[in-house]
């Protein structure tokens, strides 16, 4: 079978080794005579999957014991509501740094729950950059500061994080979690939809400082209460069992590859190949993000005109590439090079970009 050269922004590529192992176990997981999607979430087999997945994630990201790991549903979009519902304290405000569409949506949902304000924004330059720490205006009494660490649509990424805040730092890491080491003590809560760097769609990872669980009021609906999910070990209701199983396989793959430090080296190398093709093109390709804010996960760029863009995308698809169209809100082109995108596929794309430029 000829595999596509997959650069989709999400759901995105999965490691071929993961897909092969899942295919092998699809009808008979560890000799139990059932596939994972058929297992009871109360069975010993699935409880072992659930715990192993948490332990793998804790080891890979060096998550301290005073943080809880939750596997939830509803994607990052549900976390836009759950975060303020659980963490926004009465009489206080939540602060948001706007760096793109998803942070805008997070702020909008928080404002439905309580007072939420903009602490900094790069909207004035069409989200081409990440605000500096000195630009962030956050009040000491804020319940938390929210950031989106990687912006898939605009191709920007935080390369360092605010330190020494008087309030918890909350981060949407849906599109760059597991791509670099993290200092977890800098964060109060991290959330990430799995469908970019962790696995298939269907499961959302939440990593929360245990002290923050005390903010979850008993009057919250149970399904929207972090404390309830923590107490039930993410088994309050039927979890997305197959997605958690795939998450486990991806984490096993990452561990075998050499862990997060190795994944970071790979992402730096892959992104450098594509940015080099852009920077050496004498303006034929123009990157959207300012250089110091460039994402290593989503490389966004435009060509000189719409006709060239159409031709580029058409020829790319004919050559086996998929997912290179820019987001409908900004147009242009975008190559998403998450952890599972092989280096050889990125090399082929860089060669294609250079070849297309020389022919046009």
Tab-separated table of C-alpha atoms in Angstrom:
chain	number	residue	atom	x	y	z
A	1	UNK	CA	0.000	0.000	0.000
A	2	UNK	CA	1.266	3.465	-0.893
A	3	UNK	CA	0.935	5.750	2.131
A	4	UNK	CA	0.041	9.428	1.679
A	5	UNK	CA	2.590	12.088	2.561
A	6	UNK	CA	0.363	13.397	5.340
A	7	UNK	CA	0.777	17.012	6.495
A	8	UNK	CA	-2.753	17.462	7.859
A	9	UNK	CA	-3.178	19.851	10.792
A	10	UNK	CA	-5.398	17.473	12.758
A	11	UNK	CA	-6.487	14.801	12.935
A	12	UNK	CA	-2.931	14.220	11.855
A	13	UNK	CA	-0.410	11.522	11.022
A	14	UNK	CA	0.135	8.648	13.428
A	15	UNK	CA	3.370	6.638	13.639
A	16	UNK	CA	3.260	3.702	11.237
A	17	UNK	CA	4.576	1.421	13.978
A	18	UNK	CA	1.574	2.368	16.114
A	19	UNK	CA	-0.878	1.670	13.319
A	20	UNK	CA	0.772	-1.687	12.624
A	21	UNK	CA	0.599	-2.766	16.269
A	22	UNK	CA	-3.033	-1.655	16.571
A	23	UNK	CA	-3.875	-3.600	13.415
A	24	UNK	CA	-2.261	-6.719	14.876
A	25	UNK	CA	-4.218	-6.392	18.134
A	26	UNK	CA	-7.456	-5.129	16.597
A	27	UNK	CA	-9.468	-8.338	17.056
A	28	UNK	CA	-7.599	-9.924	19.945
A	29	UNK	CA	-5.939	-7.715	22.549
A	30	UNK	CA	-3.341	-9.695	24.535
A	31	UNK	CA	-5.188	-12.957	23.970
A	32	UNK	CA	-8.453	-11.874	25.607
A	33	UNK	CA	-10.473	-12.681	22.466
A	34	UNK	CA	-11.741	-9.106	22.097
A	35	UNK	CA	-10.559	-5.875	20.565
A	36	UNK	CA	-9.880	-2.894	22.834
A	37	UNK	CA	-13.050	-1.159	21.595
A	38	UNK	CA	-15.025	-4.164	22.866
A	39	UNK	CA	-13.534	-4.222	26.354
A	40	UNK	CA	-15.492	-3.042	29.364
A	41	UNK	CA	-13.930	0.092	30.803
A	42	UNK	CA	-14.230	-1.653	34.181
A	43	UNK	CA	-12.241	-4.684	33.009
A	44	UNK	CA	-8.763	-5.450	34.310
A	45	UNK	CA	-7.408	-5.187	30.767
A	46	UNK	CA	-8.621	-1.645	30.247
A	47	UNK	CA	-7.750	-0.471	33.753
A	48	UNK	CA	-4.197	-1.603	32.997
A	49	UNK	CA	-4.238	0.384	29.733
A	50	UNK	CA	-5.536	3.444	31.588
A	51	UNK	CA	-2.868	3.290	34.288
A	52	UNK	CA	-0.029	2.438	31.912
A	53	UNK	CA	-0.937	5.397	29.718
A	54	UNK	CA	-0.836	7.770	32.682
A	55	UNK	CA	2.488	6.356	33.873
A	56	UNK	CA	4.036	6.661	30.409
A	57	UNK	CA	2.929	10.282	30.129
A	58	UNK	CA	4.161	11.053	33.637
A	59	UNK	CA	7.557	9.601	32.792
A	60	UNK	CA	7.952	11.246	29.394
A	61	UNK	CA	7.003	14.728	30.607
A	62	UNK	CA	8.526	14.291	34.071
A	63	UNK	CA	5.193	15.142	35.706
A	64	UNK	CA	5.571	15.531	39.501
A	65	UNK	CA	3.412	13.541	41.909
A	66	UNK	CA	1.505	16.663	42.949
A	67	UNK	CA	-0.129	16.813	39.496
A	68	UNK	CA	-3.165	14.787	38.448
A	69	UNK	CA	-3.526	13.362	34.930
A	70	UNK	CA	-7.051	13.203	33.506
A	71	UNK	CA	-8.339	11.664	30.269
A	72	UNK	CA	-11.475	13.537	29.236
A	73	UNK	CA	-13.715	13.967	26.204
A	74	UNK	CA	-15.022	16.982	24.304
A	75	UNK	CA	-11.688	18.102	22.854
A	76	UNK	CA	-9.820	21.259	23.777
A	77	UNK	CA	-12.986	23.188	22.928
A	78	UNK	CA	-14.741	21.808	26.012
A	79	UNK	CA	-11.746	22.853	28.105
A	80	UNK	CA	-12.418	26.444	27.005
A	81	UNK	CA	-15.452	26.172	29.308
A	82	UNK	CA	-14.209	23.712	31.928
A	83	UNK	CA	-11.142	25.773	32.825
A	84	UNK	CA	-13.098	28.874	33.911
A	85	UNK	CA	-15.910	26.791	35.411
A	86	UNK	CA	-13.403	25.103	37.717
A	87	UNK	CA	-10.673	27.715	38.215
A	88	UNK	CA	-12.286	31.155	37.918
A	89	UNK	CA	-12.904	32.251	41.480
A	90	UNK	CA	-15.813	34.449	42.514
A	91	UNK	CA	-14.970	38.146	42.500
A	92	UNK	CA	-11.874	37.546	40.390
A	93	UNK	CA	-11.048	37.642	36.675
A	94	UNK	CA	-9.264	35.337	34.262
A	95	UNK	CA	-6.524	36.756	32.014
A	96	UNK	CA	-5.953	35.595	28.431
A	97	UNK	CA	-3.115	36.183	25.979
A	98	UNK	CA	-4.488	36.264	22.441
A	99	UNK	CA	-2.215	34.732	19.803
A	100	UNK	CA	-4.733	33.327	17.342
A	101	UNK	CA	-8.155	31.885	16.673
A	102	UNK	CA	-8.122	29.266	19.426
A	103	UNK	CA	-7.132	31.698	22.171
A	104	UNK	CA	-9.900	34.021	20.943
A	105	UNK	CA	-12.390	31.179	21.276
A	106	UNK	CA	-11.080	30.280	24.733
A	107	UNK	CA	-11.573	33.879	25.894
A	108	UNK	CA	-15.070	34.031	24.404
A	109	UNK	CA	-16.160	30.911	26.280
A	110	UNK	CA	-14.614	32.123	29.540
A	111	UNK	CA	-16.568	35.370	29.268
A	112	UNK	CA	-19.766	33.318	29.319
A	113	UNK	CA	-18.724	31.940	32.717
A	114	UNK	CA	-17.444	35.077	34.421
A	115	UNK	CA	-15.096	37.995	34.036
A	116	UNK	CA	-12.299	37.304	31.548
A	117	UNK	CA	-9.980	39.943	30.097
A	118	UNK	CA	-7.218	40.266	27.520
A	119	UNK	CA	-3.775	40.494	29.123
A	120	UNK	CA	-1.885	40.821	25.815
A	121	UNK	CA	-2.568	40.324	22.120
A	122	UNK	CA	-0.762	40.132	18.801
A	123	UNK	CA	-3.925	40.547	16.755
A	124	UNK	CA	-2.756	43.967	15.575
A	125	UNK	CA	-0.120	42.310	13.371
A	126	UNK	CA	-2.411	39.499	12.181
A	127	UNK	CA	-0.981	37.163	14.804
A	128	UNK	CA	2.488	37.024	13.277
A	129	UNK	CA	4.231	37.024	16.651
A	130	UNK	CA	4.061	35.988	20.301
A	131	UNK	CA	3.829	38.858	22.825
A	132	UNK	CA	6.848	39.276	25.069
A	133	UNK	CA	6.497	38.699	28.790
A	134	UNK	CA	6.868	42.441	29.383
A	135	UNK	CA	3.763	43.062	27.244
A	136	UNK	CA	1.529	40.887	29.419
A	137	UNK	CA	-0.646	42.999	31.714
A	138	UNK	CA	-1.941	40.646	34.380
A	139	UNK	CA	-3.445	41.719	37.686
A	140	UNK	CA	-2.181	40.011	40.814
A	141	UNK	CA	-5.727	39.025	41.804
A	142	UNK	CA	-6.435	37.183	38.527
A	143	UNK	CA	-7.496	33.566	38.976
A	144	UNK	CA	-5.140	32.397	36.222
A	145	UNK	CA	-3.308	33.400	33.036
A	146	UNK	CA	-4.231	31.427	29.903
A	147	UNK	CA	-1.963	30.973	26.866
A	148	UNK	CA	-2.092	28.856	23.698
A	149	UNK	CA	1.422	27.503	23.299
A	150	UNK	CA	1.285	26.777	19.554
A	151	UNK	CA	-0.991	28.395	17.019
A	152	UNK	CA	-1.792	26.003	14.195
A	153	UNK	CA	-3.520	28.515	11.916
A	154	UNK	CA	-0.878	31.267	12.041
A	155	UNK	CA	2.212	29.138	12.598
A	156	UNK	CA	3.508	30.766	15.783
A	157	UNK	CA	4.744	29.184	19.010
A	158	UNK	CA	5.820	30.190	22.502
A	159	UNK	CA	9.512	29.290	22.873
A	160	UNK	CA	9.676	30.389	26.509
A	161	UNK	CA	6.955	30.757	29.099
A	162	UNK	CA	6.076	33.370	31.728
A	163	UNK	CA	7.796	32.611	35.031
A	164	UNK	CA	7.162	33.667	38.618
A	165	UNK	CA	3.510	34.568	38.077
A	166	UNK	CA	1.348	35.500	41.091
A	167	UNK	CA	-1.339	33.165	39.718
A	168	UNK	CA	-1.508	29.774	37.933
A	169	UNK	CA	-0.445	29.521	34.294
A	170	UNK	CA	-2.962	27.580	32.177
A	171	UNK	CA	-1.831	26.359	28.746
A	172	UNK	CA	-3.624	24.923	25.754
A	173	UNK	CA	-0.885	22.632	24.366
A	174	UNK	CA	-3.058	20.758	21.894
A	175	UNK	CA	-0.639	21.142	19.001
A	176	UNK	CA	2.826	20.963	20.573
A	177	UNK	CA	2.606	18.806	23.683
A	178	UNK	CA	5.281	16.085	23.760
A	179	UNK	CA	7.454	17.997	21.277
A	180	UNK	CA	9.887	19.424	23.876
A	181	UNK	CA	10.757	19.083	27.565
A	182	UNK	CA	8.625	21.114	29.976
A	183	UNK	CA	9.190	22.577	33.410
A	184	UNK	CA	5.854	21.429	34.810
A	185	UNK	CA	6.172	23.498	37.976
A	186	UNK	CA	5.634	26.607	35.804
A	187	UNK	CA	2.086	25.485	34.994
A	188	UNK	CA	-1.054	25.105	37.041
A	189	UNK	CA	-2.943	23.297	34.304
A	190	UNK	CA	-2.147	21.986	30.812
A	191	UNK	CA	-4.714	20.596	28.412
A	192	UNK	CA	-4.343	19.055	24.981
A	193	UNK	CA	-6.585	17.384	22.446
A	194	UNK	CA	-4.796	14.225	21.333
A	195	UNK	CA	-5.309	14.415	17.583
A	196	UNK	CA	-2.103	16.229	16.662
A	197	UNK	CA	0.834	14.908	18.701
A	198	UNK	CA	-0.626	12.291	21.035
A	199	UNK	CA	-2.969	10.033	19.102
A	200	UNK	CA	-6.348	10.019	17.381
A	201	UNK	CA	-9.231	12.342	18.141
A	202	UNK	CA	-11.556	11.473	21.008
A	203	UNK	CA	-9.447	11.935	24.130
A	204	UNK	CA	-8.206	15.130	25.774
A	205	UNK	CA	-5.348	15.104	28.269
A	206	UNK	CA	-5.547	17.416	31.291
A	207	UNK	CA	-2.575	17.781	33.636
A	208	UNK	CA	-3.576	19.760	36.731
A	209	UNK	CA	-1.867	20.704	39.956
A	210	UNK	CA	-3.696	18.857	42.709
A	211	UNK	CA	-4.084	21.982	44.836
A	212	UNK	CA	-6.167	23.536	42.042
A	213	UNK	CA	-8.684	20.710	42.277
A	214	UNK	CA	-9.914	22.390	45.470
A	215	UNK	CA	-11.372	25.181	43.323
A	216	UNK	CA	-13.849	22.790	41.672
A	217	UNK	CA	-17.134	23.591	43.400
A	218	UNK	CA	-19.445	20.657	44.328
A	219	UNK	CA	-22.320	22.449	42.575
A	220	UNK	CA	-20.720	22.014	39.158
A	221	UNK	CA	-22.252	19.386	36.870
A	222	UNK	CA	-20.332	16.191	37.554
A	223	UNK	CA	-19.130	15.743	33.976
A	224	UNK	CA	-17.631	19.251	34.054
A	225	UNK	CA	-15.925	18.901	37.442
A	226	UNK	CA	-12.183	18.173	37.506
A	227	UNK	CA	-12.396	16.889	41.086
A	228	UNK	CA	-14.993	14.285	40.109
A	229	UNK	CA	-12.849	13.006	37.255
A	230	UNK	CA	-9.736	12.935	39.453
A	231	UNK	CA	-11.471	10.952	42.193
A	232	UNK	CA	-12.781	8.422	39.665
A	233	UNK	CA	-9.401	8.055	37.883
A	234	UNK	CA	-10.970	9.331	34.639
A	235	UNK	CA	-13.535	6.517	34.792
A	236	UNK	CA	-16.541	8.485	36.032
A	237	UNK	CA	-18.309	7.652	32.775
A	238	UNK	CA	-17.407	5.398	29.862
A	239	UNK	CA	-14.118	6.858	28.592
A	240	UNK	CA	-12.964	6.881	24.937
A	241	UNK	CA	-11.293	3.503	25.380
A	242	UNK	CA	-9.895	3.089	21.877
A	243	UNK	CA	-8.437	6.610	21.836
A	244	UNK	CA	-6.721	6.027	25.195
A	245	UNK	CA	-5.299	2.750	23.880
A	246	UNK	CA	-3.867	4.570	20.845
A	247	UNK	CA	-2.495	7.248	23.160
A	248	UNK	CA	-0.711	4.487	25.085
A	249	UNK	CA	0.798	3.125	21.864
A	250	UNK	CA	2.000	6.567	20.786
A	251	UNK	CA	3.616	7.142	24.191
A	252	UNK	CA	5.323	3.734	23.970
A	253	UNK	CA	6.604	4.712	20.521
A	254	UNK	CA	7.894	8.040	21.852
A	255	UNK	CA	9.652	6.341	24.766
A	256	UNK	CA	11.324	3.799	22.466
A	257	UNK	CA	12.446	6.599	20.156
A	258	UNK	CA	14.368	8.290	22.956
A	259	UNK	CA	11.758	10.415	24.718
A	260	UNK	CA	10.895	14.078	24.525
A	261	UNK	CA	14.457	15.347	24.066
A	262	UNK	CA	14.810	13.232	20.937
A	263	UNK	CA	11.421	14.396	19.665
A	264	UNK	CA	12.541	17.998	20.185
A	265	UNK	CA	15.699	17.415	18.135
A	266	UNK	CA	13.616	15.877	15.363
A	267	UNK	CA	11.146	18.766	15.312
A	268	UNK	CA	13.978	21.308	15.140
A	269	UNK	CA	15.554	19.461	12.225
A	270	UNK	CA	12.305	18.996	10.303
A	271	UNK	CA	11.181	22.596	10.718
A	272	UNK	CA	14.621	23.916	9.750
A	273	UNK	CA	14.382	22.086	6.407
A	274	UNK	CA	11.147	23.837	5.480
A	275	UNK	CA	12.080	27.260	6.829
A	276	UNK	CA	15.323	27.015	4.880
A	277	UNK	CA	13.327	26.379	1.688
A	278	UNK	CA	11.257	29.485	2.465
A	279	UNK	CA	14.132	31.762	3.461
A	280	UNK	CA	16.296	30.848	0.461
A	281	UNK	CA	13.493	31.405	-2.044
A	282	UNK	CA	14.153	35.159	-2.532
A	283	UNK	CA	10.547	35.988	-1.716
A	284	UNK	CA	8.947	33.254	-3.825
A	285	UNK	CA	7.696	31.819	-0.517
A	286	UNK	CA	6.899	34.153	2.376
A	287	UNK	CA	6.532	32.831	5.915
A	288	UNK	CA	3.615	34.226	7.896
A	289	UNK	CA	5.240	34.202	11.340
A	290	UNK	CA	8.059	36.449	12.457
A	291	UNK	CA	11.254	34.404	12.730
A	292	UNK	CA	11.567	34.537	16.526
A	293	UNK	CA	7.976	33.302	16.899
A	294	UNK	CA	8.017	30.549	14.275
A	295	UNK	CA	6.317	27.279	15.101
A	296	UNK	CA	8.165	23.989	14.814
A	297	UNK	CA	4.851	22.220	14.379
A	298	UNK	CA	3.005	24.238	11.719
A	299	UNK	CA	4.940	25.955	8.942
A	300	UNK	CA	2.700	28.572	7.312
A	301	UNK	CA	3.611	30.423	4.129
A	302	UNK	CA	2.218	32.148	1.060
A	303	UNK	CA	3.285	32.344	-2.570
A	304	UNK	CA	3.463	35.441	-4.769
A	305	UNK	CA	-0.133	35.178	-6.014
A	306	UNK	CA	-3.268	33.018	-5.918
A	307	UNK	CA	-2.518	31.342	-9.262
A	308	UNK	CA	0.832	30.096	-8.004
A	309	UNK	CA	-0.766	28.902	-4.765
A	310	UNK	CA	-3.397	26.936	-6.684
A	311	UNK	CA	-0.738	25.403	-8.914
A	312	UNK	CA	1.473	24.551	-5.920
A	313	UNK	CA	-1.323	22.760	-4.075
A	314	UNK	CA	-2.453	20.926	-7.213
A	315	UNK	CA	1.010	19.665	-8.087
A	316	UNK	CA	1.669	18.757	-4.470
A	317	UNK	CA	-1.457	16.616	-4.345
A	318	UNK	CA	-0.509	14.962	-7.639
A	319	UNK	CA	2.858	14.129	-6.068
A	320	UNK	CA	1.241	12.402	-3.076
A	321	UNK	CA	1.222	15.239	-0.529
A	322	UNK	CA	-1.953	15.901	1.422
A	323	UNK	CA	-3.072	18.563	3.904
A	324	UNK	CA	-0.938	21.449	2.616
A	325	UNK	CA	-3.724	23.994	2.145
A	326	UNK	CA	-3.718	26.860	4.642
A	327	UNK	CA	-6.606	27.295	7.062
A	328	UNK	CA	-9.687	28.695	5.357
A	329	UNK	CA	-9.467	31.870	7.458
A	330	UNK	CA	-5.974	32.858	6.228
A	331	UNK	CA	-5.388	30.906	3.002
A	332	UNK	CA	-1.924	30.202	1.636
A	333	UNK	CA	-0.177	26.973	2.585
A	334	UNK	CA	0.561	25.113	5.784
A	335	UNK	CA	2.668	22.059	6.501
A	336	UNK	CA	1.968	20.444	9.852
A	337	UNK	CA	4.981	18.404	10.929
A	338	UNK	CA	3.965	16.862	14.226
A	339	UNK	CA	6.033	14.151	15.913
A	340	UNK	CA	4.680	11.301	13.776
A	341	UNK	CA	5.504	12.943	10.421
A	342	UNK	CA	8.641	11.113	9.227
A	343	UNK	CA	11.784	13.082	8.440
A	344	UNK	CA	11.890	11.582	4.942
A	345	UNK	CA	8.438	13.035	4.189
A	346	UNK	CA	9.634	16.488	5.233
A	347	UNK	CA	12.733	16.102	3.086
A	348	UNK	CA	10.512	15.227	0.131
A	349	UNK	CA	8.386	18.318	0.753
A	350	UNK	CA	11.439	20.585	0.952
A	351	UNK	CA	12.691	19.095	-2.332
A	352	UNK	CA	9.271	19.638	-3.912
A	353	UNK	CA	9.191	23.281	-2.745
A	354	UNK	CA	12.636	23.921	-4.230
A	355	UNK	CA	11.713	22.166	-7.469
A	356	UNK	CA	8.419	24.026	-7.823
A	357	UNK	CA	10.191	27.348	-7.295
A	358	UNK	CA	12.833	26.577	-9.925
A	359	UNK	CA	10.125	25.692	-12.439
A	360	UNK	CA	8.050	28.810	-11.787
